[in-house]
XYZ file of N, CA and C in Angstrom:
597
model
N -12.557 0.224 -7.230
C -12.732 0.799 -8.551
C -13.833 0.082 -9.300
N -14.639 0.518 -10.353
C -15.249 0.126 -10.878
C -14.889 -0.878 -11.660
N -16.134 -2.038 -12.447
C -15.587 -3.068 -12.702
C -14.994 -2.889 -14.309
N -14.287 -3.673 -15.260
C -14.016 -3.120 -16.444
C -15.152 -3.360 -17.341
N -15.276 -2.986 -18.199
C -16.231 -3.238 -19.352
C -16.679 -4.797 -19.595
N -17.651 -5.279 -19.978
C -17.842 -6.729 -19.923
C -16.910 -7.132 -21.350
N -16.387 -7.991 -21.796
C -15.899 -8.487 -22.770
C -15.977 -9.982 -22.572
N -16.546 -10.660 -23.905
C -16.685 -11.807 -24.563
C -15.859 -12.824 -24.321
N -14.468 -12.204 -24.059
C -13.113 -12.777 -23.694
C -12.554 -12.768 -22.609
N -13.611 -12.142 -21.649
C -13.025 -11.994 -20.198
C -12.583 -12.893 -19.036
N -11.712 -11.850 -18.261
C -11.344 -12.611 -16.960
C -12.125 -11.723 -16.067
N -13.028 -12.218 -15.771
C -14.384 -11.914 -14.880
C -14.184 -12.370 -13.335
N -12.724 -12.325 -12.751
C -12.320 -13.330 -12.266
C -12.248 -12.965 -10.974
N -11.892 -13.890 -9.658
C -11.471 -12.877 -8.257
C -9.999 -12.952 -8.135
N -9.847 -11.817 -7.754
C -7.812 -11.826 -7.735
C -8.203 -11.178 -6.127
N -6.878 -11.229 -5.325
C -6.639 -10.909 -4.023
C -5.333 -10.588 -3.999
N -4.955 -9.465 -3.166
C -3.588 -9.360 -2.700
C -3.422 -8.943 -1.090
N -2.890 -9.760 -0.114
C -2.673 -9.572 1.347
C -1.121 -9.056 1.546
N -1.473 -8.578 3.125
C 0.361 -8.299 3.234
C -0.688 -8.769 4.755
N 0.233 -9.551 5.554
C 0.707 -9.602 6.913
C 1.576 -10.265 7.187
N 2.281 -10.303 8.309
C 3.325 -10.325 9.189
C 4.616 -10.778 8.245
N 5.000 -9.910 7.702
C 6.076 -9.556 6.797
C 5.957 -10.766 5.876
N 5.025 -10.798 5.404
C 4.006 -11.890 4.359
C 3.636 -11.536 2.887
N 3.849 -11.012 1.707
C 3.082 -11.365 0.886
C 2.246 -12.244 0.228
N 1.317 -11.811 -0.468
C 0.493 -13.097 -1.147
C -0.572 -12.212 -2.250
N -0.615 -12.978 -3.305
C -1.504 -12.768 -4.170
C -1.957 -13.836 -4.689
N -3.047 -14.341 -5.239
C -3.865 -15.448 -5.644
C -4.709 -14.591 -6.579
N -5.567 -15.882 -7.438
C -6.670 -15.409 -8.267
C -7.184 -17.250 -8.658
N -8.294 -16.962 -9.146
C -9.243 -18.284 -9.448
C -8.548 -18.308 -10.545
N -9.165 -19.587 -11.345
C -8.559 -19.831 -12.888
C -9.666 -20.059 -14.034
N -10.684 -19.433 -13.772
C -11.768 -19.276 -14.736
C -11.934 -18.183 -15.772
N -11.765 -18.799 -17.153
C -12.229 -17.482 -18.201
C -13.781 -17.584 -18.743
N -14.295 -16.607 -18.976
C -15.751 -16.768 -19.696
C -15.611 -16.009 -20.782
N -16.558 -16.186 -21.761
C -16.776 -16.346 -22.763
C -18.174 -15.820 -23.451
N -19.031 -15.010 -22.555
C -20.520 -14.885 -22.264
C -20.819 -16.225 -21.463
N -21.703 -17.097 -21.921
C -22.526 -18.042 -21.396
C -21.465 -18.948 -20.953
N -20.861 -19.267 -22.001
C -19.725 -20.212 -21.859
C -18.336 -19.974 -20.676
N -18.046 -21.456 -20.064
C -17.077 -20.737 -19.084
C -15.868 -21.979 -19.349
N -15.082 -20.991 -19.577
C -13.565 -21.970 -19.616
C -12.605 -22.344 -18.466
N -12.652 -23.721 -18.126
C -12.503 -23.791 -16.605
C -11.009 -24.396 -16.561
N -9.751 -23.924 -15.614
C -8.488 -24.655 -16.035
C -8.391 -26.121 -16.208
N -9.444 -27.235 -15.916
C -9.218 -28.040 -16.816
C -9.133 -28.186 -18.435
N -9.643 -26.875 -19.351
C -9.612 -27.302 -20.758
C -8.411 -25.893 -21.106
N -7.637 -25.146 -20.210
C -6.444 -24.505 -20.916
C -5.051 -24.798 -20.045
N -4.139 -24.421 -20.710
C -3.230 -24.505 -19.912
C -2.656 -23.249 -18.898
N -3.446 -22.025 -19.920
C -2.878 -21.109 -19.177
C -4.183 -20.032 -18.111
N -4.166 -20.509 -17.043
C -6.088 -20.456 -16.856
C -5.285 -19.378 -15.269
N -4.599 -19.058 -14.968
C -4.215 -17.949 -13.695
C -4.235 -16.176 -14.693
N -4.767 -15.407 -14.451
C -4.282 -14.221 -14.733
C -2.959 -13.675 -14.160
N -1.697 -13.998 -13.695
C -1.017 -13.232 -12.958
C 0.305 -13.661 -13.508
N 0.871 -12.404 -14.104
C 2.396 -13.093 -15.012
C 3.462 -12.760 -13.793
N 4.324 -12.758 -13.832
C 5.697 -12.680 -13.170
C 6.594 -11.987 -13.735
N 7.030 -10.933 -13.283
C 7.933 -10.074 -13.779
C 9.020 -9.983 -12.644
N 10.583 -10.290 -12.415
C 11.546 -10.196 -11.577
C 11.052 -9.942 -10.256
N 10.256 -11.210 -9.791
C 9.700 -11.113 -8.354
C 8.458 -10.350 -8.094
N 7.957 -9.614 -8.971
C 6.942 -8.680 -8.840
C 5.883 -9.877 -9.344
N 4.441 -9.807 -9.264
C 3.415 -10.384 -9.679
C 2.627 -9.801 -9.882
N 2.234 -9.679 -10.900
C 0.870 -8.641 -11.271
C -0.492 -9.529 -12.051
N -1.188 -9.486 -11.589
C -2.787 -10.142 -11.408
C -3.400 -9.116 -12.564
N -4.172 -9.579 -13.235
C -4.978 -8.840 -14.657
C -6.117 -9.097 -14.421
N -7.132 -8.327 -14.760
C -8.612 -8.512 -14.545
C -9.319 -7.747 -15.847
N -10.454 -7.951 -16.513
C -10.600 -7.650 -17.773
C -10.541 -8.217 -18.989
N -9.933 -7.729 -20.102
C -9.877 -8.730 -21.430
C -8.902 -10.081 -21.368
N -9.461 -10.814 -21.558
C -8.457 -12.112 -21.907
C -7.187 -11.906 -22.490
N -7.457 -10.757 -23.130
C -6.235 -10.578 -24.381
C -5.205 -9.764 -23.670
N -5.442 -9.150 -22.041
C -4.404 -8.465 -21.366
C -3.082 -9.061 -21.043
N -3.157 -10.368 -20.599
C -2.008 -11.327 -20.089
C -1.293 -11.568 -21.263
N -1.846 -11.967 -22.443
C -0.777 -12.188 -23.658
C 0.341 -10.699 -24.216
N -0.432 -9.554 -23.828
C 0.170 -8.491 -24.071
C 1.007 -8.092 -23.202
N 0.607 -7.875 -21.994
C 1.389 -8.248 -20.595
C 2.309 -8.373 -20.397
N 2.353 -10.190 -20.977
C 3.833 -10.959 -21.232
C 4.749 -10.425 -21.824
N 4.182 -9.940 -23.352
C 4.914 -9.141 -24.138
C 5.724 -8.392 -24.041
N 4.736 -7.069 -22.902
C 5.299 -6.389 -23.024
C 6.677 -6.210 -21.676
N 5.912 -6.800 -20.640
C 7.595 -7.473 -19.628
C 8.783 -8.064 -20.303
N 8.755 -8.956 -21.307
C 9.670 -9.513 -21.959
C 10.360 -8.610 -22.730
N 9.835 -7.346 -23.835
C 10.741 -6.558 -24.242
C 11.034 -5.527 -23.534
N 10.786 -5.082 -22.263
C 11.102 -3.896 -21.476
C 11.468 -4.141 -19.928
N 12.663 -4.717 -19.494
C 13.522 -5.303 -18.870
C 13.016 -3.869 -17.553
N 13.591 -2.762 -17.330
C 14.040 -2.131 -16.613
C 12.333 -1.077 -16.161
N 11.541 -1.920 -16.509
C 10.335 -1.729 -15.407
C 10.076 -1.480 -14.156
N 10.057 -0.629 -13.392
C 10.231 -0.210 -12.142
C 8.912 -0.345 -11.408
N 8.460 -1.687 -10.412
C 7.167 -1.578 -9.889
C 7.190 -1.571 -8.054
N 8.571 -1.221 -7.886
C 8.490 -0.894 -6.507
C 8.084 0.053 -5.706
N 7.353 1.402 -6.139
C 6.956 1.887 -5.154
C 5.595 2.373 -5.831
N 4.391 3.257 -5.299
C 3.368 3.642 -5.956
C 3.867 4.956 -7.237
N 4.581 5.774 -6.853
C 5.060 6.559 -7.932
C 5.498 5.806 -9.191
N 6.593 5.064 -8.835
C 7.058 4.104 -9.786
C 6.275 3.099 -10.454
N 4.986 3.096 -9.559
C 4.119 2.081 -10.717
C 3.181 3.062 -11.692
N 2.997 4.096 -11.014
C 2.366 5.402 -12.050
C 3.337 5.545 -13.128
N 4.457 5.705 -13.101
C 5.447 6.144 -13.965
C 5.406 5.131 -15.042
N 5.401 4.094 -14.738
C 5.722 2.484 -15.254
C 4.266 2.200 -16.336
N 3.483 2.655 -15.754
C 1.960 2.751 -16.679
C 2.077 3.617 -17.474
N 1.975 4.765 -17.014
C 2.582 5.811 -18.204
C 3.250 5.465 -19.162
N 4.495 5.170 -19.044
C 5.119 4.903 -19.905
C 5.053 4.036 -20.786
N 4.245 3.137 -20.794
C 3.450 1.617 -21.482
C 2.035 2.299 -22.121
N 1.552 3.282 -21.690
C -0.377 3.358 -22.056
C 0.851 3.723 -23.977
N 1.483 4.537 -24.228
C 1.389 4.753 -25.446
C 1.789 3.280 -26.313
N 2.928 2.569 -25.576
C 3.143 1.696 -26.177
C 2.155 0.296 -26.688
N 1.027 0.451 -25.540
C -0.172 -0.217 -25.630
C -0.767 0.278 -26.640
N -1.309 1.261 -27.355
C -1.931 2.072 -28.480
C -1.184 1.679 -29.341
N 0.120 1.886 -29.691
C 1.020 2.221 -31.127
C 1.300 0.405 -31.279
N 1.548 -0.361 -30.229
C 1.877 -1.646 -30.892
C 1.301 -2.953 -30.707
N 0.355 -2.498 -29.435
C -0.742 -3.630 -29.542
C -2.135 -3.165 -29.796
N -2.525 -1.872 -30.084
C -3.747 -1.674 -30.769
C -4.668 -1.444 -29.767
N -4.584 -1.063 -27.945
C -5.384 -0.963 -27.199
C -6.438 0.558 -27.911
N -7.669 0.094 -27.420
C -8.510 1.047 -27.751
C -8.809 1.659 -26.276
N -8.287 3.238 -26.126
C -8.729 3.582 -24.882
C -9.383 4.856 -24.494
N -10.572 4.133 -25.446
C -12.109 5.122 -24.942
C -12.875 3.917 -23.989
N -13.380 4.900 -23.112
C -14.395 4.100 -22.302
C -15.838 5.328 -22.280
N -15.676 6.169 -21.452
C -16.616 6.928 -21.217
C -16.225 8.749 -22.225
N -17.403 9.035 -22.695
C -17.483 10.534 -23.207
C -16.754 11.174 -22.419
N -16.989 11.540 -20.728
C -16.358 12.441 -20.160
C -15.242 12.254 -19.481
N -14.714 11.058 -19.480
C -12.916 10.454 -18.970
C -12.647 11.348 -19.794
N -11.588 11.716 -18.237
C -10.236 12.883 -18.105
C -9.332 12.068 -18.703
N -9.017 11.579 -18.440
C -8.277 10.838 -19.503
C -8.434 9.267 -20.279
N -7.548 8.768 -21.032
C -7.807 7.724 -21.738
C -7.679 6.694 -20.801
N -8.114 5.726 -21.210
C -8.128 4.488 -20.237
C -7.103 3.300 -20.796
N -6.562 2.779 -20.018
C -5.502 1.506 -19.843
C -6.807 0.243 -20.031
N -7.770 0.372 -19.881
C -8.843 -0.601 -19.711
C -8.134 -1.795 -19.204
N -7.659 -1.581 -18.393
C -7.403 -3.283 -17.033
C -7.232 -2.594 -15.994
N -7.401 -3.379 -14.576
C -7.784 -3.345 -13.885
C -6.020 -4.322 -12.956
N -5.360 -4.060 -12.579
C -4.140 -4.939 -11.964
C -4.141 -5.106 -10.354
N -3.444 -5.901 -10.176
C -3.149 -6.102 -8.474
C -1.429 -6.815 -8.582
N -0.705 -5.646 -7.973
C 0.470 -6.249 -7.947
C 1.048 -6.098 -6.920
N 2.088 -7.200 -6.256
C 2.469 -7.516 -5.109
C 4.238 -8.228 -5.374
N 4.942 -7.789 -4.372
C 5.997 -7.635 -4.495
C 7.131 -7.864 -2.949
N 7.849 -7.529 -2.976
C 8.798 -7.449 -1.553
C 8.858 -6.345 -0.932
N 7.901 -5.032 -1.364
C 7.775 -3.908 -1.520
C 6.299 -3.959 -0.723
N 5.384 -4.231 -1.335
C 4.066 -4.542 -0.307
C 2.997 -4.646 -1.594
N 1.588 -4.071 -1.909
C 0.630 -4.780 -2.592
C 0.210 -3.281 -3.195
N -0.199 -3.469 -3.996
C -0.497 -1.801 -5.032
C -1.937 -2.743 -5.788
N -2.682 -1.701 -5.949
C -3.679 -1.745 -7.171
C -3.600 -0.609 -7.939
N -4.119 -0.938 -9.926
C -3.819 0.121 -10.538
C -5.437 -0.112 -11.472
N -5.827 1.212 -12.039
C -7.154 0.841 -12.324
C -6.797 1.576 -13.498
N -8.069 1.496 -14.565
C -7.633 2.293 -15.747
C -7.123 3.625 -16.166
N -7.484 4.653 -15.675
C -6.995 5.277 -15.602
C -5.504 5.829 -14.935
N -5.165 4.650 -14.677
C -3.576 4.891 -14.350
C -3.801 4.998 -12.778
N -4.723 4.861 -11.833
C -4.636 5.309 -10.226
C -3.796 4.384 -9.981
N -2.945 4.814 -8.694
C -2.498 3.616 -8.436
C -2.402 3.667 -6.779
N -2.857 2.507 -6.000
C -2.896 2.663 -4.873
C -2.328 1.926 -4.003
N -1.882 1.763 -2.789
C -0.966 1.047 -2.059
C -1.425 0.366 -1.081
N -1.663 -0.918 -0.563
C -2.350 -1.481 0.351
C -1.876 -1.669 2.031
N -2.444 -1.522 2.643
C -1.500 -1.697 4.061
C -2.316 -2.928 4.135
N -3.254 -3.682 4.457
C -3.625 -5.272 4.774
C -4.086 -6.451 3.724
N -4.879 -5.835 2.555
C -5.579 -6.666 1.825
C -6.125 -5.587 0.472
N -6.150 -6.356 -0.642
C -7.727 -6.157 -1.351
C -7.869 -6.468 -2.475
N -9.230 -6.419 -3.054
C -9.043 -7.378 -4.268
C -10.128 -7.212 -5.450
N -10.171 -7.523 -6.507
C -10.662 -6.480 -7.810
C -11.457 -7.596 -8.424
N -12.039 -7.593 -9.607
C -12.657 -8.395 -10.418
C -13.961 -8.664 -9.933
N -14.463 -9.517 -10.693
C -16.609 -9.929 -10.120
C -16.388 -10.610 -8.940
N -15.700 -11.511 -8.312
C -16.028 -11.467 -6.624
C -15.559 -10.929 -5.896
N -14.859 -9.749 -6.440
C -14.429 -8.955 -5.483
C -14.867 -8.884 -3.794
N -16.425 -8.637 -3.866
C -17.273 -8.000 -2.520
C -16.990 -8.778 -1.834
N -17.291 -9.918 -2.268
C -17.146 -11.269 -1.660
C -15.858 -11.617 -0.517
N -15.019 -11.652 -1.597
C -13.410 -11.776 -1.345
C -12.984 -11.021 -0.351
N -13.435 -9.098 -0.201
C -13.448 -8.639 0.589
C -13.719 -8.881 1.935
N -15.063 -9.231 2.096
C -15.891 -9.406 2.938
C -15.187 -10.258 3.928
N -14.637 -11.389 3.160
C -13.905 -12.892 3.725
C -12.728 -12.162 4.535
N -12.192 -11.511 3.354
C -10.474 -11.316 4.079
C -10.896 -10.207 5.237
N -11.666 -9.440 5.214
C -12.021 -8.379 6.186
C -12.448 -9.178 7.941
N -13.475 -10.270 7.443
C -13.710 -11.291 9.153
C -12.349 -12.101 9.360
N -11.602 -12.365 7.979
C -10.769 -13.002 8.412
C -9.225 -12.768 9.074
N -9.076 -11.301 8.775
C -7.895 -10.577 8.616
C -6.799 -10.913 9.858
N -8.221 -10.505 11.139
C -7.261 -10.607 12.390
C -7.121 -12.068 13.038
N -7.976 -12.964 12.149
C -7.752 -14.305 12.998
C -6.673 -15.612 12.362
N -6.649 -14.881 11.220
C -5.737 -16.335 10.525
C -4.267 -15.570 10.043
N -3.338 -16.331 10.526
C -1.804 -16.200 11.140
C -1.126 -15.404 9.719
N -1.295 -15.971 8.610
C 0.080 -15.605 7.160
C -0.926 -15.061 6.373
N -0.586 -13.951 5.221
C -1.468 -13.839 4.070
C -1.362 -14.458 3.452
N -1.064 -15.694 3.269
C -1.495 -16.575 2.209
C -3.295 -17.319 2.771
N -2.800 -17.070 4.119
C -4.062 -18.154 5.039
C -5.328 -16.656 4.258
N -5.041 -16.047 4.602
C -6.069 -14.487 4.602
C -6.100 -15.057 2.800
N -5.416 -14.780 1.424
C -5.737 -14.760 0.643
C -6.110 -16.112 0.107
N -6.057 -17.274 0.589
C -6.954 -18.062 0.529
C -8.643 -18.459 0.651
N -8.816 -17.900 1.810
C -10.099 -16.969 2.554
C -10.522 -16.437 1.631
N -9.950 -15.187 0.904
C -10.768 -14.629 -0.212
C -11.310 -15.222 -1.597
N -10.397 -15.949 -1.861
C -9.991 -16.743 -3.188
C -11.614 -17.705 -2.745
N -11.532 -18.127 -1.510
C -12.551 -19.344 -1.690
C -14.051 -18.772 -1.566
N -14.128 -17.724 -0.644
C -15.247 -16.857 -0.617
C -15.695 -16.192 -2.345
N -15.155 -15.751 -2.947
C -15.496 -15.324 -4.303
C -15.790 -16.208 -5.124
N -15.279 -17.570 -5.455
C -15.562 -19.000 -5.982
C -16.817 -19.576 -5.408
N -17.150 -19.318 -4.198
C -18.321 -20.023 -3.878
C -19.285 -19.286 -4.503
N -19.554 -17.540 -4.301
C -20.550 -16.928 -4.377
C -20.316 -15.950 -5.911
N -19.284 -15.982 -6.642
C -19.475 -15.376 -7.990
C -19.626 -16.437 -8.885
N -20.285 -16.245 -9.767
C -20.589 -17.062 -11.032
C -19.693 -17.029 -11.896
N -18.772 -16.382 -11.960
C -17.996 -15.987 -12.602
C -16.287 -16.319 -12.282
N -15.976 -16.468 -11.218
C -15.312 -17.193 -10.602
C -14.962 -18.395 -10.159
N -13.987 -19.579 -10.318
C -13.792 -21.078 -9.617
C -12.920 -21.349 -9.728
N -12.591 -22.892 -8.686
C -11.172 -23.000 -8.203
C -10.781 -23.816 -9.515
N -9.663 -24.416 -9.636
C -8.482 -23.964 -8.405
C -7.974 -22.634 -8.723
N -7.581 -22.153 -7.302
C -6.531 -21.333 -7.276
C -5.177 -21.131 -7.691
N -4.580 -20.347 -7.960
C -3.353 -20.048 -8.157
C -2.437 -19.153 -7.118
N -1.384 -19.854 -6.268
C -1.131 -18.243 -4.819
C 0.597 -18.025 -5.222
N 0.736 -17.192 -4.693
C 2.271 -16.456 -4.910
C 2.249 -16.044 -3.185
N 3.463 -16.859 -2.856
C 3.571 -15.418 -1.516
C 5.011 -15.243 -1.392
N 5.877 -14.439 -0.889
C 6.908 -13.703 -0.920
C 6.929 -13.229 0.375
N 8.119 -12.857 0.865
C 8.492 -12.316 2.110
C 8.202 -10.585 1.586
N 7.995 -9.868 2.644
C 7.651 -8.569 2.458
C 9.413 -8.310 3.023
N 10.194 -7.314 2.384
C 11.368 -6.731 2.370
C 11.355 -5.383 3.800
């Protein structure tokens, strides 16, 4: 998917999500920027994009200001359903209004979007297997790997030579994590990884 809008406050960041041998894993770098300026997890405390919701992990890419809302909004809405791809369509849906009416998302992007935009960009991974969701609400289901934000290509590239030779997805989403840190500007370590047994 395309990348999100640049913002001042962004997580410009590389996120990854693998599934092998009944393996989950998701990771992401811990760098925010700022334009020029780059905020590196030595000067915050909270420097991973990826909150935790009842075993589920969902990775944010885009405004800085997504993860604080995020939180929010997992904490007042308990019975969130992100186990299957329908259910994560449903689950967006049902949040894009609440995003407008109580945290103020603005969701114009382009003149001719069919519809309004969620403006983030997610990767979520679970006991269920690995989904990506893009602004417009797509939501897609992964059978090996993949991964969103400015080193994306990168990250790709890595987990793609690396896929069939290294044993767990954590080994594979490591691979990506370090490939996007070397070669995005926008991206650096340390990492942050989650892995989970696939159900």
């Amino acid at each position: 998917g395309p990348l999100p809008p640049f913002r001042f406050d962004s997580v410009m960041t590389t996120l990854v999500a693998v599934r092998k041998n009944k393996e989950i894993a998701i990771a992401a770098d811990s760098l925010t920027t700022f334009g020029a300026p780059r905020l590196s997890a030595y000067f915050t405390s909270a420097s991973a994009p990826i909150v935790n919701h009842r075993g589920t992990y969902i990775g944010l890419c885009g405004s800085a200001a997504h993860q604080l809302v995020f939180e929010s909004l997992l904490a007042k809405h308990e019975d969130l359903d992100f186990s299957t791809r329908r259910a994560i369509f449903e689950t967006f849906r049902k949040l894009h209004p609440i995003l407008k009416e109580q945290h103020f998302l603005n969701p114009k992007e382009e003149e001719d979007d069919p519809y309004e935009s969620t403006q983030m960009t997610a990767l979520i991974a679970n006991a269920h297997g690995i989904f990506g969701v893009y602004s417009m609400r797509e939501v897609f289901e992964y059978n090996h790997f993949w991964a969103v934000g400015s080193g994306r290509e990168f990250a790709l590239g890595a987990m793609h030579s690396m896929y069939g030779r290294l044993r767990s997805a954590s080994a594979v989403a490591k691979a990506g994590i370090d490939a996007g840190t070397t070669f995005d500007k926008n991206s650096a370590l340390p990492l942050t990884i989650y892995t989970l047994p696939l159900r």
